[in-house]
Amino acid sequence: KVKTKAGFSSFSIGDGKAFTIVTQKVNDVNHEVCIALDINNGKEFWHAAMAETNFDGGGNAGAPDNSGGDGPPTTPSYDSGYVYVLDNKLGLYCFDATNGQTVWSKDLVKEHDGTMISWGNAASPLVEGDHVFVAGGGPGQALLAFNKRTGAVVWKAQDDKLAHATPIAATIHGVRQIIFYTQSGLVSVVPETGEVLWRQPYPFNVSAAASPIVYEDIVYCSAGYGVGAGAFRVTQSGGKFTIETFWRKHNKLINHWSTPACKDGYLYGMYSFKNYDKGPLKCVDIRTGEVQWSVDGFGPGNCII
């Protein structure tokens, strides 16, 4: 067990290391810093500085003055000896997992007309095949794919505004696709081209932070601030995808910050909104939206299987 500096970042594992992001001073200025820890003893292998930070020091999550938290909210992604980070200011980095050296970097705001969302970016980069997928660019380039080794732009498309959710990769009806959860709702694209396979409008209010989840032909999403959960069934005919509402729970089954885990058609996760100390862990049938069991006392944590 080792102490880390302030941060909402979770962990990814690879190369015998655990990677996360913290707030740390560099030349007396706070920066987001990616750190690599030895998974056997917690000792630091390396650290790499990114954007300067201006987190407001929210302190206790239950305090009335909490308005954004006290550290980086995005998590590194590991793939085949490299670590990828999309920081809070929409800087995209590829680091060598061995020594933390920067392989390449991009500034989505300067290079792709990116626009910030309240509290800044909280999504992680998705690495799938040869590409790194992120959202956060401006009109015509809101969704982006980069070559994971060189940082070259593979494609850029769409006008969707950034939410706080990390995109996912899924196979539906035998077709691999990348699904983004944006302020417009769910949008699925072809990984190689960015061509839209299907869209599902969904309400947005303030923030949508949990990633969508796919189980068989069902796509699930949830958000706080009065939105709640919904599940949609995807069908395919003649090479064309269509999507329809399967079930909807308005302002219920809220995943405020963290994405549930899904196993055998059941969702396990934190279901509450601003119930910081007593929020429940629930098991929900993704096929019906019915709660199987609920246990209080977990707050806004995270859940893995």
PDB file of C-alpha atoms in Angstrom, residues 55-204:
ATOM      1  CA  PHE A  55      -8.495  21.807  -9.859  1.00  0.00           C
ATOM      2  CA  ASP A  56     -10.407  23.618  -7.165  1.00  0.00           C
ATOM      3  CA  GLY A  57      -9.630  21.326  -4.240  1.00  0.00           C
ATOM      4  CA  GLY A  58     -13.155  20.050  -3.671  1.00  0.00           C
ATOM      5  CA  GLY A  59     -12.035  18.104  -0.636  1.00  0.00           C
ATOM      6  CA  ASN A  60     -14.619  15.860   1.001  1.00  0.00           C
ATOM      7  CA  ALA A  61     -16.989  14.686  -1.723  1.00  0.00           C
ATOM      8  CA  GLY A  62     -19.944  15.238   0.597  1.00  0.00           C
ATOM      9  CA  ALA A  63     -19.043  18.836   1.360  1.00  0.00           C
ATOM     10  CA  PRO A  64     -21.349  21.556  -0.009  1.00  0.00           C
ATOM     11  CA  ASP A  65     -18.399  23.412  -1.577  1.00  0.00           C
ATOM     12  CA  ASN A  66     -17.377  20.428  -3.707  1.00  0.00           C
ATOM     13  CA  SER A  67     -17.477  21.776  -7.258  1.00  0.00           C
ATOM     14  CA  GLY A  68     -15.139  19.700  -9.340  1.00  0.00           C
ATOM     15  CA  GLY A  69     -12.823  17.746  -7.124  1.00  0.00           C
ATOM     16  CA  ASP A  70      -9.161  17.868  -6.325  1.00  0.00           C
ATOM     17  CA  GLY A  71      -7.418  15.937  -9.066  1.00  0.00           C
ATOM     18  CA  PRO A  72      -7.263  14.440 -12.551  1.00  0.00           C
ATOM     19  CA  PRO A  73     -10.416  12.482 -13.493  1.00  0.00           C
ATOM     20  CA  THR A  74      -9.156  10.509 -16.510  1.00  0.00           C
ATOM     21  CA  THR A  75      -7.391   7.115 -16.514  1.00  0.00           C
ATOM     22  CA  PRO A  76      -4.423   5.997 -18.652  1.00  0.00           C
ATOM     23  CA  SER A  77      -4.886   3.255 -21.266  1.00  0.00           C
ATOM     24  CA  TYR A  78      -2.176   0.636 -21.774  1.00  0.00           C
ATOM     25  CA  ASP A  79      -1.459  -1.231 -25.013  1.00  0.00           C
ATOM     26  CA  SER A  80       1.558  -3.317 -26.087  1.00  0.00           C
ATOM     27  CA  GLY A  81       4.270  -1.368 -24.289  1.00  0.00           C
ATOM     28  CA  TYR A  82       2.720   2.091 -24.571  1.00  0.00           C
ATOM     29  CA  VAL A  83       0.559   4.247 -22.289  1.00  0.00           C
ATOM     30  CA  TYR A  84      -2.048   6.618 -23.710  1.00  0.00           C
ATOM     31  CA  VAL A  85      -3.538   9.560 -21.825  1.00  0.00           C
ATOM     32  CA  LEU A  86      -6.136  12.163 -22.742  1.00  0.00           C
ATOM     33  CA  ASP A  87      -5.651  14.745 -20.020  1.00  0.00           C
ATOM     34  CA  ASN A  88      -8.151  17.146 -18.495  1.00  0.00           C
ATOM     35  CA  LYS A  89      -7.227  19.868 -21.019  1.00  0.00           C
ATOM     36  CA  LEU A  90      -7.664  17.551 -24.054  1.00  0.00           C
ATOM     37  CA  GLY A  91      -3.975  16.871 -24.521  1.00  0.00           C
ATOM     38  CA  LEU A  92      -3.453  13.375 -25.977  1.00  0.00           C
ATOM     39  CA  TYR A  93      -0.167  11.643 -25.103  1.00  0.00           C
ATOM     40  CA  CYS A  94       1.563   8.399 -25.980  1.00  0.00           C
ATOM     41  CA  PHE A  95       4.261   7.399 -23.467  1.00  0.00           C
ATOM     42  CA  ASP A  96       6.796   4.581 -23.594  1.00  0.00           C
ATOM     43  CA  ALA A  97       5.695   2.248 -20.782  1.00  0.00           C
ATOM     44  CA  THR A  98       9.317   1.348 -20.029  1.00  0.00           C
ATOM     45  CA  ASN A  99      10.643   4.809 -19.201  1.00  0.00           C
ATOM     46  CA  GLY A 100       7.804   7.360 -19.548  1.00  0.00           C
ATOM     47  CA  GLN A 101       9.352   9.132 -22.536  1.00  0.00           C
ATOM     48  CA  THR A 102       6.839  10.926 -24.773  1.00  0.00           C
ATOM     49  CA  VAL A 103       6.491   9.089 -28.104  1.00  0.00           C
ATOM     50  CA  TRP A 104       3.997  11.591 -29.527  1.00  0.00           C
ATOM     51  CA  SER A 105       1.420  14.096 -28.340  1.00  0.00           C
ATOM     52  CA  LYS A 106      -1.519  16.077 -29.711  1.00  0.00           C
ATOM     53  CA  ASP A 107      -3.429  19.126 -28.496  1.00  0.00           C
ATOM     54  CA  LEU A 108      -7.091  18.657 -29.442  1.00  0.00           C
ATOM     55  CA  VAL A 109      -7.925  22.274 -28.632  1.00  0.00           C
ATOM     56  CA  LYS A 110      -5.193  23.823 -30.791  1.00  0.00           C
ATOM     57  CA  GLU A 111      -4.956  21.190 -33.516  1.00  0.00           C
ATOM     58  CA  HIS A 112      -8.597  20.107 -33.818  1.00  0.00           C
ATOM     59  CA  ASP A 113     -10.619  23.109 -32.661  1.00  0.00           C
ATOM     60  CA  GLY A 114     -11.595  21.311 -29.461  1.00  0.00           C
ATOM     61  CA  THR A 115     -14.025  22.879 -27.006  1.00  0.00           C
ATOM     62  CA  MET A 116     -13.922  22.258 -23.276  1.00  0.00           C
ATOM     63  CA  ILE A 117     -16.776  20.862 -21.227  1.00  0.00           C
ATOM     64  CA  SER A 118     -17.442  21.892 -17.612  1.00  0.00           C
ATOM     65  CA  TRP A 119     -14.840  20.335 -15.271  1.00  0.00           C
ATOM     66  CA  GLY A 120     -12.721  19.471 -18.323  1.00  0.00           C
ATOM     67  CA  ASN A 121     -12.205  16.107 -19.953  1.00  0.00           C
ATOM     68  CA  ALA A 122     -12.787  12.964 -17.889  1.00  0.00           C
ATOM     69  CA  ALA A 123     -12.736  10.358 -20.690  1.00  0.00           C
ATOM     70  CA  SER A 124      -9.900   7.953 -21.334  1.00  0.00           C
ATOM     71  CA  PRO A 125      -8.522   7.209 -24.813  1.00  0.00           C
ATOM     72  CA  LEU A 126      -9.755   3.936 -26.312  1.00  0.00           C
ATOM     73  CA  VAL A 127      -7.081   1.782 -27.967  1.00  0.00           C
ATOM     74  CA  GLU A 128      -8.501  -0.700 -30.467  1.00  0.00           C
ATOM     75  CA  GLY A 129      -6.528  -2.401 -33.223  1.00  0.00           C
ATOM     76  CA  ASP A 130      -4.057   0.095 -34.696  1.00  0.00           C
ATOM     77  CA  HIS A 131      -5.982   3.167 -33.587  1.00  0.00           C
ATOM     78  CA  VAL A 132      -6.582   5.424 -30.597  1.00  0.00           C
ATOM     79  CA  PHE A 133     -10.127   6.810 -30.415  1.00  0.00           C
ATOM     80  CA  VAL A 134     -11.118  10.008 -28.605  1.00  0.00           C
ATOM     81  CA  ALA A 135     -13.820  12.658 -28.672  1.00  0.00           C
ATOM     82  CA  GLY A 136     -13.339  16.375 -28.100  1.00  0.00           C
ATOM     83  CA  GLY A 137     -12.617  18.017 -31.438  1.00  0.00           C
ATOM     84  CA  GLY A 138     -14.661  20.778 -33.030  1.00  0.00           C
ATOM     85  CA  PRO A 139     -17.265  20.671 -35.837  1.00  0.00           C
ATOM     86  CA  GLY A 140     -16.437  18.099 -38.487  1.00  0.00           C
ATOM     87  CA  GLN A 141     -13.793  16.536 -36.261  1.00  0.00           C
ATOM     88  CA  ALA A 142     -15.559  15.906 -32.974  1.00  0.00           C
ATOM     89  CA  LEU A 143     -14.732  12.184 -33.104  1.00  0.00           C
ATOM     90  CA  LEU A 144     -11.139  11.301 -33.889  1.00  0.00           C
ATOM     91  CA  ALA A 145      -8.987   8.276 -34.636  1.00  0.00           C
ATOM     92  CA  PHE A 146      -5.181   8.434 -34.474  1.00  0.00           C
ATOM     93  CA  ASN A 147      -2.564   5.886 -35.445  1.00  0.00           C
ATOM     94  CA  LYS A 148      -1.470   4.514 -32.087  1.00  0.00           C
ATOM     95  CA  ARG A 149       2.223   4.306 -33.018  1.00  0.00           C
ATOM     96  CA  THR A 150       2.739   7.581 -34.904  1.00  0.00           C
ATOM     97  CA  GLY A 151      -0.098   9.865 -33.756  1.00  0.00           C
ATOM     98  CA  ALA A 152      -1.100  10.533 -37.363  1.00  0.00           C
ATOM     99  CA  VAL A 153      -4.788  11.329 -37.906  1.00  0.00           C
ATOM    100  CA  VAL A 154      -6.567   8.317 -39.405  1.00  0.00           C
ATOM    101  CA  TRP A 155      -9.954  10.008 -39.660  1.00  0.00           C
ATOM    102  CA  LYS A 156     -12.004  12.827 -38.146  1.00  0.00           C
ATOM    103  CA  ALA A 157     -15.771  13.195 -38.343  1.00  0.00           C
ATOM    104  CA  GLN A 158     -19.070  14.471 -36.906  1.00  0.00           C
ATOM    105  CA  ASP A 159     -20.120  17.523 -34.912  1.00  0.00           C
ATOM    106  CA  ASP A 160     -20.957  15.920 -31.541  1.00  0.00           C
ATOM    107  CA  LYS A 161     -20.128  17.867 -28.403  1.00  0.00           C
ATOM    108  CA  LEU A 162     -17.973  16.263 -25.742  1.00  0.00           C
ATOM    109  CA  ALA A 163     -19.421  14.456 -22.726  1.00  0.00           C
ATOM    110  CA  HIS A 164     -17.369  12.901 -19.896  1.00  0.00           C
ATOM    111  CA  ALA A 165     -17.794   9.269 -21.029  1.00  0.00           C
ATOM    112  CA  THR A 166     -15.054   7.056 -22.461  1.00  0.00           C
ATOM    113  CA  PRO A 167     -15.890   5.448 -25.840  1.00  0.00           C
ATOM    114  CA  ILE A 168     -16.100   1.657 -26.078  1.00  0.00           C
ATOM    115  CA  ALA A 169     -15.490  -0.999 -28.728  1.00  0.00           C
ATOM    116  CA  ALA A 170     -18.126  -3.695 -29.249  1.00  0.00           C
ATOM    117  CA  THR A 171     -19.237  -6.342 -31.729  1.00  0.00           C
ATOM    118  CA  ILE A 172     -22.951  -6.253 -32.572  1.00  0.00           C
ATOM    119  CA  HIS A 173     -24.388  -8.660 -35.136  1.00  0.00           C
ATOM    120  CA  GLY A 174     -20.832  -9.612 -36.073  1.00  0.00           C
ATOM    121  CA  VAL A 175     -19.772  -6.036 -36.840  1.00  0.00           C
ATOM    122  CA  ARG A 176     -16.991  -4.407 -34.810  1.00  0.00           C
ATOM    123  CA  GLN A 177     -17.812  -0.795 -33.959  1.00  0.00           C
ATOM    124  CA  ILE A 178     -16.787   2.132 -31.762  1.00  0.00           C
ATOM    125  CA  ILE A 179     -19.570   3.640 -29.650  1.00  0.00           C
ATOM    126  CA  PHE A 180     -19.293   7.188 -28.327  1.00  0.00           C
ATOM    127  CA  TYR A 181     -21.603   8.690 -25.696  1.00  0.00           C
ATOM    128  CA  THR A 182     -21.797  12.397 -26.550  1.00  0.00           C
ATOM    129  CA  GLN A 183     -24.080  15.289 -25.681  1.00  0.00           C
ATOM    130  CA  SER A 184     -26.226  14.194 -28.654  1.00  0.00           C
ATOM    131  CA  GLY A 185     -26.565  10.633 -27.355  1.00  0.00           C
ATOM    132  CA  LEU A 186     -25.058   7.373 -28.591  1.00  0.00           C
ATOM    133  CA  VAL A 187     -23.240   7.235 -31.920  1.00  0.00           C
ATOM    134  CA  SER A 188     -21.651   4.108 -33.385  1.00  0.00           C
ATOM    135  CA  VAL A 189     -18.974   4.350 -36.077  1.00  0.00           C
ATOM    136  CA  VAL A 190     -16.862   2.093 -38.276  1.00  0.00           C
ATOM    137  CA  PRO A 191     -13.406   1.860 -36.621  1.00  0.00           C
ATOM    138  CA  GLU A 192     -11.477   2.197 -39.896  1.00  0.00           C
ATOM    139  CA  THR A 193     -13.359   5.158 -41.396  1.00  0.00           C
ATOM    140  CA  GLY A 194     -15.545   6.943 -38.835  1.00  0.00           C
ATOM    141  CA  GLU A 195     -18.638   6.275 -40.938  1.00  0.00           C
ATOM    142  CA  VAL A 196     -21.760   6.304 -38.766  1.00  0.00           C
ATOM    143  CA  LEU A 197     -23.448   2.908 -38.391  1.00  0.00           C
ATOM    144  CA  TRP A 198     -26.283   4.127 -36.153  1.00  0.00           C
ATOM    145  CA  ARG A 199     -27.332   6.884 -33.786  1.00  0.00           C
ATOM    146  CA  GLN A 200     -29.593   6.958 -30.757  1.00  0.00           C
ATOM    147  CA  PRO A 201     -30.511  10.402 -29.379  1.00  0.00           C
ATOM    148  CA  TYR A 202     -30.393  10.592 -25.579  1.00  0.00           C
ATOM    149  CA  PRO A 203     -30.928  13.504 -23.180  1.00  0.00           C
ATOM    150  CA  PHE A 204     -27.910  15.387 -21.883  1.00  0.00           C
TER     151      PHE A 204
END
